[in-house]
Amino acid sequence: VQLQASGGGLVQPGGSLKLSCVGAGFSLERYTITWFRQSPGKIHEGVASIRSDRDTYYGDAVLGRFTISRDDAKNTVYLTMNNLKPEDTAVYYCARLGYGADWANLFEMAKYDYWGRGTLVTVSS
């Protein structure tokens, strides 16, 4: 089982980026996948989740600006980020909710069993 995150880079404030999380060894559509991020000196923060039934959830800091989606044919979850702000600068990780874990508090990190390597997003002029 592997998750591979990509798509990070340098973008100016107000710009957009689209991150990808590709799964290997399992079908993403059967699991809840969540994007987390970590900024220097800060703890991990839940960004967005997509459940197996395609319900989506967002952190307050990104609500209305970020969109999480899934392409089952490509076994990939995306995070489309619009109107980026300097405070969005972080390493972004995708993670798989552990089998049998409940859907309450989807941003609780301990519930996730597999994590991809992060991809760095830098928002700066």
Tab-separated table of N, CA, C and O in Angstrom:
chain	number	residue	atom	x	y	z
A	1	VAL	N	0.846	-1.195	0.000
A	1	VAL	CA	0.000	0.000	0.000
A	1	VAL	C	0.879	1.241	0.000
A	1	VAL	O	1.793	1.362	0.823
A	2	GLN	N	0.603	2.132	-0.928
A	2	GLN	CA	1.348	3.396	-0.985
A	2	GLN	C	0.447	4.545	-1.399
A	2	GLN	O	-0.544	4.350	-2.109
A	3	LEU	N	0.814	5.726	-0.923
A	3	LEU	CA	0.183	6.969	-1.352
A	3	LEU	C	1.292	7.900	-1.822
A	3	LEU	O	2.309	8.036	-1.133
A	4	GLN	N	1.097	8.511	-2.956
A	4	GLN	CA	2.102	9.415	-3.500
A	4	GLN	C	1.470	10.765	-3.772
A	4	GLN	O	0.616	10.887	-4.656
A	5	ALA	N	1.910	11.763	-3.024
A	5	ALA	CA	1.408	13.126	-3.201
A	5	ALA	C	2.350	13.907	-4.098
A	5	ALA	O	3.574	13.744	-4.016
A	6	SER	N	1.774	14.755	-4.937
A	6	SER	CA	2.585	15.587	-5.825
A	6	SER	C	1.798	16.833	-6.200
A	6	SER	O	0.603	16.948	-5.886
A	7	GLY	N	2.487	17.759	-6.875
A	7	GLY	CA	1.822	18.946	-7.391
A	7	GLY	C	2.151	20.231	-6.664
A	7	GLY	O	1.673	21.305	-7.055
A	8	GLY	N	2.938	20.139	-5.610
A	8	GLY	CA	3.300	21.352	-4.889
A	8	GLY	C	4.224	22.242	-5.697
A	8	GLY	O	4.732	21.858	-6.750
A	9	GLY	N	4.432	23.443	-5.186
A	9	GLY	CA	5.308	24.378	-5.858
A	9	GLY	C	5.184	25.767	-5.272
A	9	GLY	O	4.573	25.950	-4.213
A	10	LEU	N	5.769	26.708	-5.968
A	10	LEU	CA	5.733	28.112	-5.548
A	10	LEU	C	4.638	28.825	-6.329
A	10	LEU	O	4.583	28.735	-7.564
A	11	VAL	N	3.798	29.555	-5.608
A	11	VAL	CA	2.705	30.277	-6.247
A	11	VAL	C	2.526	31.617	-5.543
A	11	VAL	O	2.784	31.736	-4.337
A	12	GLN	N	2.098	32.602	-6.283
A	12	GLN	CA	1.862	33.918	-5.702
A	12	GLN	C	0.534	33.953	-4.960
A	12	GLN	O	-0.382	33.175	-5.266
A	13	PRO	N	0.404	34.821	-3.988
A	13	PRO	CA	-0.893	34.974	-3.304
A	13	PRO	C	-2.005	35.240	-4.301
A	13	PRO	O	-1.837	35.997	-5.256
A	14	GLY	N	-3.134	34.564	-4.071
A	14	GLY	CA	-4.258	34.661	-4.996
A	14	GLY	C	-4.230	33.626	-6.095
A	14	GLY	O	-5.219	33.477	-6.831
A	15	GLY	N	-3.129	32.914	-6.209
A	15	GLY	CA	-2.989	31.912	-7.257
A	15	GLY	C	-3.626	30.586	-6.894
A	15	GLY	O	-4.263	30.441	-5.846
A	16	SER	N	-3.423	29.607	-7.780
A	16	SER	CA	-4.037	28.280	-7.616
A	16	SER	C	-3.012	27.175	-7.838
A	16	SER	O	-2.018	27.355	-8.559
A	17	LEU	N	-3.276	26.054	-7.211
A	17	LEU	CA	-2.494	24.828	-7.411
A	17	LEU	C	-3.433	23.647	-7.288
A	17	LEU	O	-4.464	23.727	-6.603
A	18	LYS	N	-3.054	22.544	-7.923
A	18	LYS	CA	-3.829	21.307	-7.792
A	18	LYS	C	-2.892	20.194	-7.372
A	18	LYS	O	-1.953	19.856	-8.103
A	19	LEU	N	-3.133	19.641	-6.208
A	19	LEU	CA	-2.335	18.533	-5.695
A	19	LEU	C	-2.988	17.207	-6.067
A	19	LEU	O	-4.205	17.107	-6.152
A	20	SER	N	-2.153	16.194	-6.242
A	20	SER	CA	-2.632	14.855	-6.553
A	20	SER	C	-2.141	13.876	-5.503
A	20	SER	O	-1.018	13.998	-5.011
A	21	CYS	N	-2.962	12.892	-5.205
A	21	CYS	CA	-2.600	11.799	-4.293
A	21	CYS	C	-2.969	10.503	-5.001
A	21	CYS	O	-4.159	10.182	-5.131
A	22	VAL	N	-1.957	9.791	-5.469
A	22	VAL	CA	-2.181	8.551	-6.206
A	22	VAL	C	-2.014	7.365	-5.274
A	22	VAL	O	-1.027	7.284	-4.542
A	23	GLY	N	-2.962	6.458	-5.328
A	23	GLY	CA	-2.893	5.270	-4.495
A	23	GLY	C	-2.334	4.085	-5.264
A	23	GLY	O	-2.565	3.950	-6.469
A	24	ALA	N	-1.608	3.220	-4.564
A	24	ALA	CA	-1.088	1.994	-5.153
A	24	ALA	C	-1.312	0.855	-4.168
A	24	ALA	O	-1.099	1.009	-2.964
A	25	GLY	N	-1.796	-0.266	-4.685
A	25	GLY	CA	-1.993	-1.433	-3.832
A	25	GLY	C	-3.363	-1.514	-3.183
A	25	GLY	O	-3.641	-2.464	-2.454
A	26	PHE	N	-4.205	-0.517	-3.422
A	26	PHE	CA	-5.560	-0.556	-2.902
A	26	PHE	C	-6.400	0.438	-3.698
A	26	PHE	O	-5.865	1.281	-4.416
A	27	SER	N	-7.713	0.340	-3.549
A	27	SER	CA	-8.622	1.251	-4.258
A	27	SER	C	-9.007	2.400	-3.345
A	27	SER	O	-9.648	2.192	-2.308
A	28	LEU	N	-8.655	3.603	-3.764
A	28	LEU	CA	-8.954	4.775	-2.939
A	28	LEU	C	-10.450	4.933	-2.710
A	28	LEU	O	-10.872	5.421	-1.662
A	29	GLU	N	-11.259	4.487	-3.658
A	29	GLU	CA	-12.690	4.727	-3.544
A	29	GLU	C	-13.314	3.980	-2.367
A	29	GLU	O	-14.414	4.294	-1.957
A	30	ARG	N	-12.618	3.011	-1.828
A	30	ARG	CA	-13.143	2.243	-0.702
A	30	ARG	C	-12.785	2.840	0.649
A	30	ARG	O	-13.194	2.319	1.696
A	31	TYR	N	-12.011	3.914	0.626
A	31	TYR	CA	-11.519	4.489	1.875
A	31	TYR	C	-11.791	5.986	1.922
A	31	TYR	O	-11.982	6.633	0.893
A	32	THR	N	-11.736	6.514	3.129
A	32	THR	CA	-11.702	7.954	3.306
A	32	THR	C	-10.256	8.426	3.166
A	32	THR	O	-9.355	7.858	3.782
A	33	ILE	N	-10.064	9.425	2.335
A	33	ILE	CA	-8.738	10.004	2.129
A	33	ILE	C	-8.779	11.451	2.592
A	33	ILE	O	-9.719	12.194	2.269
A	34	THR	N	-7.778	11.842	3.331
A	34	THR	CA	-7.715	13.192	3.889
A	34	THR	C	-6.380	13.843	3.549
A	34	THR	O	-5.337	13.183	3.567
A	35	TRP	N	-6.452	15.121	3.260
A	35	TRP	CA	-5.253	15.941	3.124
A	35	TRP	C	-5.000	16.647	4.449
A	35	TRP	O	-5.901	17.258	5.023
A	36	PHE	N	-3.776	16.542	4.921
A	36	PHE	CA	-3.312	17.284	6.082
A	36	PHE	C	-2.184	18.212	5.610
A	36	PHE	O	-1.625	18.029	4.543
A	37	ARG	N	-1.855	19.168	6.445
A	37	ARG	CA	-0.706	20.014	6.144
A	37	ARG	C	0.022	20.359	7.440
A	37	ARG	O	-0.561	20.325	8.512
A	38	GLN	N	1.292	20.671	7.280
A	38	GLN	CA	2.091	21.082	8.425
A	38	GLN	C	2.976	22.234	8.019
A	38	GLN	O	3.787	22.111	7.090
A	39	SER	N	2.829	23.329	8.741
A	39	SER	CA	3.671	24.508	8.544
A	39	SER	C	4.803	24.471	9.561
A	39	SER	O	4.670	23.837	10.607
A	40	PRO	N	5.908	25.148	9.270
A	40	PRO	CA	7.021	25.163	10.216
A	40	PRO	C	6.577	25.623	11.593
A	40	PRO	O	5.920	26.652	11.733
A	41	GLY	N	6.898	24.854	12.600
A	41	GLY	CA	6.569	25.219	13.965
A	41	GLY	C	5.138	24.969	14.372
A	41	GLY	O	4.746	25.315	15.484
A	42	LYS	N	4.363	24.369	13.490
A	42	LYS	CA	2.956	24.114	13.804
A	42	LYS	C	2.662	22.626	13.745
A	42	LYS	O	3.379	21.854	13.104
A	43	ILE	N	1.583	22.231	14.410
A	43	ILE	CA	1.169	20.826	14.356
A	43	ILE	C	0.445	20.571	13.042
A	43	ILE	O	0.048	21.493	12.339
A	44	HIS	N	0.265	19.291	12.763
A	44	HIS	CA	-0.494	18.937	11.567
A	44	HIS	C	-1.913	19.493	11.656
A	44	HIS	O	-2.524	19.510	12.731
A	45	GLU	N	-2.424	19.906	10.517
A	45	GLU	CA	-3.770	20.474	10.444
A	45	GLU	C	-4.556	19.736	9.373
A	45	GLU	O	-4.051	19.529	8.263
A	46	GLY	N	-5.761	19.323	9.703
A	46	GLY	CA	-6.623	18.699	8.707
A	46	GLY	C	-7.114	19.733	7.723
A	46	GLY	O	-7.557	20.805	8.131
A	47	VAL	N	-7.039	19.393	6.436
A	47	VAL	CA	-7.418	20.339	5.387
A	47	VAL	C	-8.743	19.941	4.753
A	47	VAL	O	-9.682	20.741	4.714
A	48	ALA	N	-8.809	18.720	4.227
A	48	ALA	CA	-10.022	18.272	3.543
A	48	ALA	C	-10.057	16.760	3.499
A	48	ALA	O	-9.014	16.118	3.398
A	49	SER	N	-11.268	16.215	3.563
A	49	SER	CA	-11.478	14.768	3.504
A	49	SER	C	-12.527	14.436	2.468
A	49	SER	O	-13.470	15.211	2.269
A	50	ILE	N	-12.359	13.277	1.840
A	50	ILE	CA	-13.397	12.742	0.975
A	50	ILE	C	-13.651	11.303	1.396
A	50	ILE	O	-12.733	10.478	1.462
A	51	ARG	N	-14.884	11.028	1.726
A	51	ARG	CA	-15.255	9.691	2.182
A	51	ARG	C	-15.480	8.756	0.995
A	51	ARG	O	-15.596	9.196	-0.147
A	52	SER	N	-15.607	7.480	1.283
A	52	SER	CA	-15.871	6.508	0.225
A	52	SER	C	-17.188	6.805	-0.480
A	52	SER	O	-17.334	6.524	-1.676
A	53	ASP	N	-18.142	7.405	0.234
A	53	ASP	CA	-19.433	7.737	-0.390
A	53	ASP	C	-19.395	9.119	-1.052
A	53	ASP	O	-20.430	9.650	-1.455
A	54	ARG	N	-18.238	9.720	-1.126
A	54	ARG	CA	-17.957	11.005	-1.786
A	54	ARG	C	-18.396	12.221	-0.982
A	54	ARG	O	-18.274	13.343	-1.466
A	55	ASP	N	-18.896	12.043	0.223
A	55	ASP	CA	-19.106	13.199	1.081
A	55	ASP	C	-17.761	13.861	1.358
A	55	ASP	O	-16.741	13.173	1.506
A	56	THR	N	-17.776	15.186	1.440
A	56	THR	CA	-16.527	15.924	1.640
A	56	THR	C	-16.610	16.807	2.880
A	56	THR	O	-17.700	17.252	3.273
A	57	TYR	N	-15.449	17.058	3.471
A	57	TYR	CA	-15.364	17.872	4.671
A	57	TYR	C	-14.124	18.757	4.558
A	57	TYR	O	-13.101	18.326	4.029
A	58	TYR	N	-14.243	19.968	5.086
A	58	TYR	CA	-13.158	20.925	4.962
A	58	TYR	C	-12.848	21.587	6.292
A	58	TYR	O	-13.731	21.818	7.110
A	59	GLY	N	-11.576	21.908	6.472
A	59	GLY	CA	-11.193	22.713	7.612
A	59	GLY	C	-11.681	24.141	7.428
A	59	GLY	O	-11.815	24.625	6.300
A	60	ASP	N	-11.912	24.829	8.528
A	60	ASP	CA	-12.443	26.186	8.463
A	60	ASP	C	-11.519	27.126	7.692
A	60	ASP	O	-11.980	28.036	7.004
A	61	ALA	N	-10.223	26.886	7.774
A	61	ALA	CA	-9.265	27.794	7.144
A	61	ALA	C	-9.298	27.747	5.621
A	61	ALA	O	-8.834	28.678	4.957
A	62	VAL	N	-9.845	26.655	5.064
A	62	VAL	CA	-9.808	26.486	3.604
A	62	VAL	C	-11.187	26.423	2.991
A	62	VAL	O	-11.324	26.387	1.766
A	63	LEU	N	-12.220	26.414	3.817
A	63	LEU	CA	-13.590	26.296	3.319
A	63	LEU	C	-13.893	27.410	2.326
A	63	LEU	O	-13.641	28.579	2.593
A	64	GLY	N	-14.398	26.997	1.165
A	64	GLY	CA	-14.731	27.967	0.117
A	64	GLY	C	-13.592	28.243	-0.845
A	64	GLY	O	-13.807	28.847	-1.902
A	65	ARG	N	-12.385	27.814	-0.511
A	65	ARG	CA	-11.227	28.052	-1.386
A	65	ARG	C	-10.650	26.753	-1.950
A	65	ARG	O	-10.125	26.743	-3.056
A	66	PHE	N	-10.726	25.683	-1.189
A	66	PHE	CA	-10.167	24.403	-1.595
A	66	PHE	C	-11.297	23.430	-1.927
A	66	PHE	O	-12.367	23.477	-1.322
A	67	THR	N	-11.020	22.526	-2.858
A	67	THR	CA	-11.974	21.486	-3.228
A	67	THR	C	-11.252	20.147	-3.309
A	67	THR	O	-10.218	20.035	-3.976
A	68	ILE	N	-11.811	19.148	-2.635
A	68	ILE	CA	-11.262	17.805	-2.714
A	68	ILE	C	-12.145	16.980	-3.641
A	68	ILE	O	-13.376	17.107	-3.630
A	69	SER	N	-11.518	16.147	-4.468
A	69	SER	CA	-12.269	15.337	-5.423
A	69	SER	C	-11.538	14.024	-5.657
A	69	SER	O	-10.376	13.863	-5.232
A	70	ARG	N	-12.202	13.123	-6.348
A	70	ARG	CA	-11.603	11.793	-6.565
A	70	ARG	C	-11.906	11.315	-7.975
A	70	ARG	O	-13.034	11.437	-8.450
A	71	ASP	N	-10.914	10.761	-8.633
A	71	ASP	CA	-11.076	10.122	-9.943
A	71	ASP	C	-10.822	8.634	-9.750
A	71	ASP	O	-9.670	8.215	-9.605
A	72	ASP	N	-11.888	7.851	-9.714
A	72	ASP	CA	-11.743	6.421	-9.435
A	72	ASP	C	-10.969	5.696	-10.532
A	72	ASP	O	-10.220	4.755	-10.247
A	73	ALA	N	-11.142	6.107	-11.776
A	73	ALA	CA	-10.435	5.457	-12.882
A	73	ALA	C	-8.925	5.626	-12.745
A	73	ALA	O	-8.149	4.759	-13.152
A	74	LYS	N	-8.506	6.747	-12.185
A	74	LYS	CA	-7.075	7.015	-12.008
A	74	LYS	C	-6.596	6.693	-10.597
A	74	LYS	O	-5.418	6.888	-10.286
A	75	ASN	N	-7.514	6.232	-9.736
A	75	ASN	CA	-7.166	5.921	-8.347
A	75	ASN	C	-6.435	7.095	-7.694
A	75	ASN	O	-5.394	6.918	-7.032
A	76	THR	N	-6.994	8.259	-7.881
A	76	THR	CA	-6.337	9.496	-7.456
A	76	THR	C	-7.334	10.420	-6.763
A	76	THR	O	-8.481	10.543	-7.195
A	77	VAL	N	-6.869	11.037	-5.701
A	77	VAL	CA	-7.618	12.101	-5.024
A	77	VAL	C	-6.892	13.410	-5.285
A	77	VAL	O	-5.651	13.461	-5.222
A	78	TYR	N	-7.660	14.448	-5.553
A	78	TYR	CA	-7.090	15.751	-5.862
A	78	TYR	C	-7.463	16.767	-4.790
A	78	TYR	O	-8.501	16.657	-4.134
A	79	LEU	N	-6.621	17.766	-4.657
A	79	LEU	CA	-6.935	18.925	-3.825
A	79	LEU	C	-6.699	20.160	-4.688
A	79	LEU	O	-5.539	20.490	-4.980
A	80	THR	N	-7.776	20.789	-5.100
A	80	THR	CA	-7.688	22.011	-5.892
A	80	THR	C	-7.717	23.196	-4.946
A	80	THR	O	-8.673	23.348	-4.177
A	81	MET	N	-6.678	24.006	-5.012
A	81	MET	CA	-6.519	25.110	-4.070
A	81	MET	C	-6.561	26.429	-4.827
A	81	MET	O	-5.713	26.671	-5.703
A	82	ASN	N	-7.545	27.230	-4.508
A	82	ASN	CA	-7.714	28.542	-5.149
A	82	ASN	C	-7.529	29.655	-4.126
A	82	ASN	O	-7.628	29.436	-2.919
A	83	ASN	N	-7.287	30.844	-4.643
A	83	ASN	CA	-7.120	32.026	-3.788
A	83	ASN	C	-6.142	31.737	-2.646
A	83	ASN	O	-6.434	31.989	-1.473
A	84	LEU	N	-5.006	31.222	-3.005
A	84	LEU	CA	-4.027	30.833	-1.992
A	84	LEU	C	-3.491	32.031	-1.232
A	84	LEU	O	-3.327	33.126	-1.789
A	85	LYS	N	-3.217	31.811	0.041
A	85	LYS	CA	-2.718	32.848	0.942
A	85	LYS	C	-1.363	32.422	1.493
A	85	LYS	O	-1.064	31.226	1.556
A	86	PRO	N	-0.553	33.353	1.924
A	86	PRO	CA	0.746	32.987	2.506
A	86	PRO	C	0.622	31.987	3.650
A	86	PRO	O	1.491	31.119	3.818
A	87	GLU	N	-0.444	32.071	4.405
A	87	GLU	CA	-0.630	31.140	5.521
A	87	GLU	C	-0.969	29.724	5.076
A	87	GLU	O	-1.035	28.811	5.913
A	88	ASP	N	-1.198	29.518	3.786
A	88	ASP	CA	-1.390	28.169	3.260
A	88	ASP	C	-0.046	27.469	3.005
A	88	ASP	O	-0.033	26.280	2.665
A	89	THR	N	1.035	28.180	3.162
A	89	THR	CA	2.361	27.590	2.976
A	89	THR	C	2.568	26.463	3.971
A	89	THR	O	2.432	26.650	5.178
A	90	ALA	N	2.862	25.278	3.449
A	90	ALA	CA	3.004	24.090	4.298
A	90	ALA	C	3.424	22.909	3.438
A	90	ALA	O	3.377	22.973	2.200
A	91	VAL	N	3.807	21.843	4.108
A	91	VAL	CA	3.949	20.548	3.444
A	91	VAL	C	2.598	19.852	3.537
A	91	VAL	O	2.024	19.742	4.626
A	92	TYR	N	2.087	19.433	2.404
A	92	TYR	CA	0.781	18.791	2.335
A	92	TYR	C	0.956	17.284	2.192
A	92	TYR	O	1.736	16.814	1.365
A	93	TYR	N	0.202	16.551	2.990
A	93	TYR	CA	0.251	15.089	3.006
A	93	TYR	C	-1.148	14.541	2.740
A	93	TYR	O	-2.140	15.103	3.200
A	94	CYS	N	-1.209	13.395	2.059
A	94	CYS	CA	-2.477	12.684	1.978
A	94	CYS	C	-2.360	11.412	2.817
A	94	CYS	O	-1.272	10.841	2.959
A	95	ALA	N	-3.478	10.987	3.370
A	95	ALA	CA	-3.480	9.844	4.269
A	95	ALA	C	-4.758	9.043	4.101
A	95	ALA	O	-5.799	9.593	3.722
A	96	ARG	N	-4.658	7.755	4.432
A	96	ARG	CA	-5.797	6.848	4.318
A	96	ARG	C	-6.352	6.536	5.697
A	96	ARG	O	-5.610	6.099	6.601
A	97	LEU	N	-7.667	6.717	5.856
A	97	LEU	CA	-8.319	6.362	7.117
A	97	LEU	C	-8.244	4.856	7.310
A	97	LEU	O	-8.543	4.083	6.393
A	98	GLY	N	-7.849	4.434	8.491
A	98	GLY	CA	-7.695	3.019	8.770
A	98	GLY	C	-8.992	2.246	8.618
A	98	GLY	O	-10.077	2.769	8.894
A	99	TYR	N	-8.859	1.007	8.183
A	99	TYR	CA	-10.038	0.152	8.000
A	99	TYR	C	-10.779	0.019	9.322
A	99	TYR	O	-10.193	-0.301	10.346
A	100	GLY	N	-12.086	0.262	9.294
A	100	GLY	CA	-12.901	0.138	10.494
A	100	GLY	C	-12.971	1.387	11.346
A	100	GLY	O	-13.768	1.454	12.283
A	101	ALA	N	-12.144	2.380	11.032
A	101	ALA	CA	-12.185	3.629	11.806
A	101	ALA	C	-13.484	4.365	11.517
A	101	ALA	O	-13.977	4.359	10.387
A	102	ASP	N	-14.029	5.005	12.543
A	102	ASP	CA	-15.304	5.689	12.331
A	102	ASP	C	-15.080	7.035	11.664
A	102	ASP	O	-13.966	7.548	11.579
A	103	TRP	N	-16.163	7.606	11.173
A	103	TRP	CA	-16.112	8.851	10.434
A	103	TRP	C	-16.214	10.094	11.312
A	103	TRP	O	-16.219	11.227	10.810
A	104	ALA	N	-16.321	9.898	12.613
A	104	ALA	CA	-16.337	11.072	13.488
A	104	ALA	C	-14.935	11.664	13.561
A	104	ALA	O	-13.954	10.936	13.592
A	105	ASN	N	-14.846	12.952	13.588
A	105	ASN	CA	-13.570	13.659	13.686
A	105	ASN	C	-12.544	13.146	12.683
A	105	ASN	O	-11.536	12.513	13.046
A	106	LEU	N	-12.792	13.397	11.423
A	106	LEU	CA	-11.923	12.883	10.363
A	106	LEU	C	-10.543	13.518	10.371
A	106	LEU	O	-9.659	13.036	9.677
A	107	PHE	N	-10.336	14.577	11.123
A	107	PHE	CA	-9.014	15.207	11.176
A	107	PHE	C	-8.162	14.703	12.339
A	107	PHE	O	-7.144	15.306	12.676
A	108	GLU	N	-8.576	13.610	12.949
A	108	GLU	CA	-7.792	12.999	14.025
A	108	GLU	C	-6.736	12.108	13.399
A	108	GLU	O	-7.019	11.044	12.856
A	109	MET	N	-5.496	12.529	13.501
A	109	MET	CA	-4.409	11.867	12.781
A	109	MET	C	-4.227	10.400	13.149
A	109	MET	O	-3.852	9.586	12.304
A	110	ALA	N	-4.490	10.056	14.403
A	110	ALA	CA	-4.233	8.695	14.874
A	110	ALA	C	-5.102	7.663	14.151
A	110	ALA	O	-4.798	6.466	14.193
A	111	LYS	N	-6.143	8.104	13.473
A	111	LYS	CA	-7.044	7.185	12.783
A	111	LYS	C	-6.494	6.731	11.433
A	111	LYS	O	-7.041	5.836	10.809
A	112	TYR	N	-5.399	7.340	10.982
A	112	TYR	CA	-4.906	7.097	9.626
A	112	TYR	C	-3.764	6.101	9.649
A	112	TYR	O	-2.840	6.211	10.465
A	113	ASP	N	-3.829	5.114	8.730
A	113	ASP	CA	-2.829	4.049	8.761
A	113	ASP	C	-1.733	4.179	7.708
A	113	ASP	O	-0.638	3.639	7.903
A	114	TYR	N	-1.995	4.856	6.621
A	114	TYR	CA	-0.971	5.058	5.602
A	114	TYR	C	-0.922	6.523	5.217
A	114	TYR	O	-1.963	7.161	5.032
A	115	TRP	N	0.307	7.000	5.078
A	115	TRP	CA	0.559	8.389	4.742
A	115	TRP	C	1.499	8.452	3.547
A	115	TRP	O	2.450	7.667	3.438
A	116	GLY	N	1.230	9.403	2.682
A	116	GLY	CA	2.156	9.651	1.595
A	116	GLY	C	3.244	10.617	2.033
A	116	GLY	O	3.113	11.294	3.053
A	117	ARG	N	4.298	10.664	1.261
A	117	ARG	CA	5.297	11.698	1.493
A	117	ARG	C	4.698	13.036	1.113
A	117	ARG	O	3.885	13.117	0.207
A	118	GLY	N	5.105	14.053	1.787
A	118	GLY	CA	4.502	15.352	1.571
A	118	GLY	C	4.961	16.042	0.304
A	118	GLY	O	5.990	15.698	-0.287
A	119	THR	N	4.199	17.037	-0.071
A	119	THR	CA	4.573	17.906	-1.183
A	119	THR	C	4.477	19.349	-0.693
A	119	THR	O	3.493	19.738	-0.057
A	120	LEU	N	5.521	20.118	-0.967
A	120	LEU	CA	5.634	21.451	-0.397
A	120	LEU	C	4.895	22.480	-1.246
A	120	LEU	O	5.106	22.566	-2.463
A	121	VAL	N	4.061	23.260	-0.580
A	121	VAL	CA	3.367	24.378	-1.219
A	121	VAL	C	3.875	25.665	-0.572
A	121	VAL	O	3.807	25.812	0.655
A	122	THR	N	4.378	26.564	-1.390
A	122	THR	CA	4.876	27.840	-0.890
A	122	THR	C	4.098	28.960	-1.575
A	122	THR	O	4.076	29.040	-2.809
A	123	VAL	N	3.465	29.784	-0.760
A	123	VAL	CA	2.694	30.907	-1.292
A	123	VAL	C	3.428	32.190	-0.912
A	123	VAL	O	3.481	32.567	0.255
A	124	SER	N	3.982	32.830	-1.913
A	124	SER	CA	4.809	34.000	-1.643
A	124	SER	C	4.918	34.848	-2.899
A	124	SER	O	4.918	34.321	-4.019
A	125	SER	N	5.045	36.143	-2.690
A	125	SER	CA	5.252	37.051	-3.819
A	125	SER	C	6.744	37.316	-4.019
A	125	SER	O	7.125	38.052	-4.923
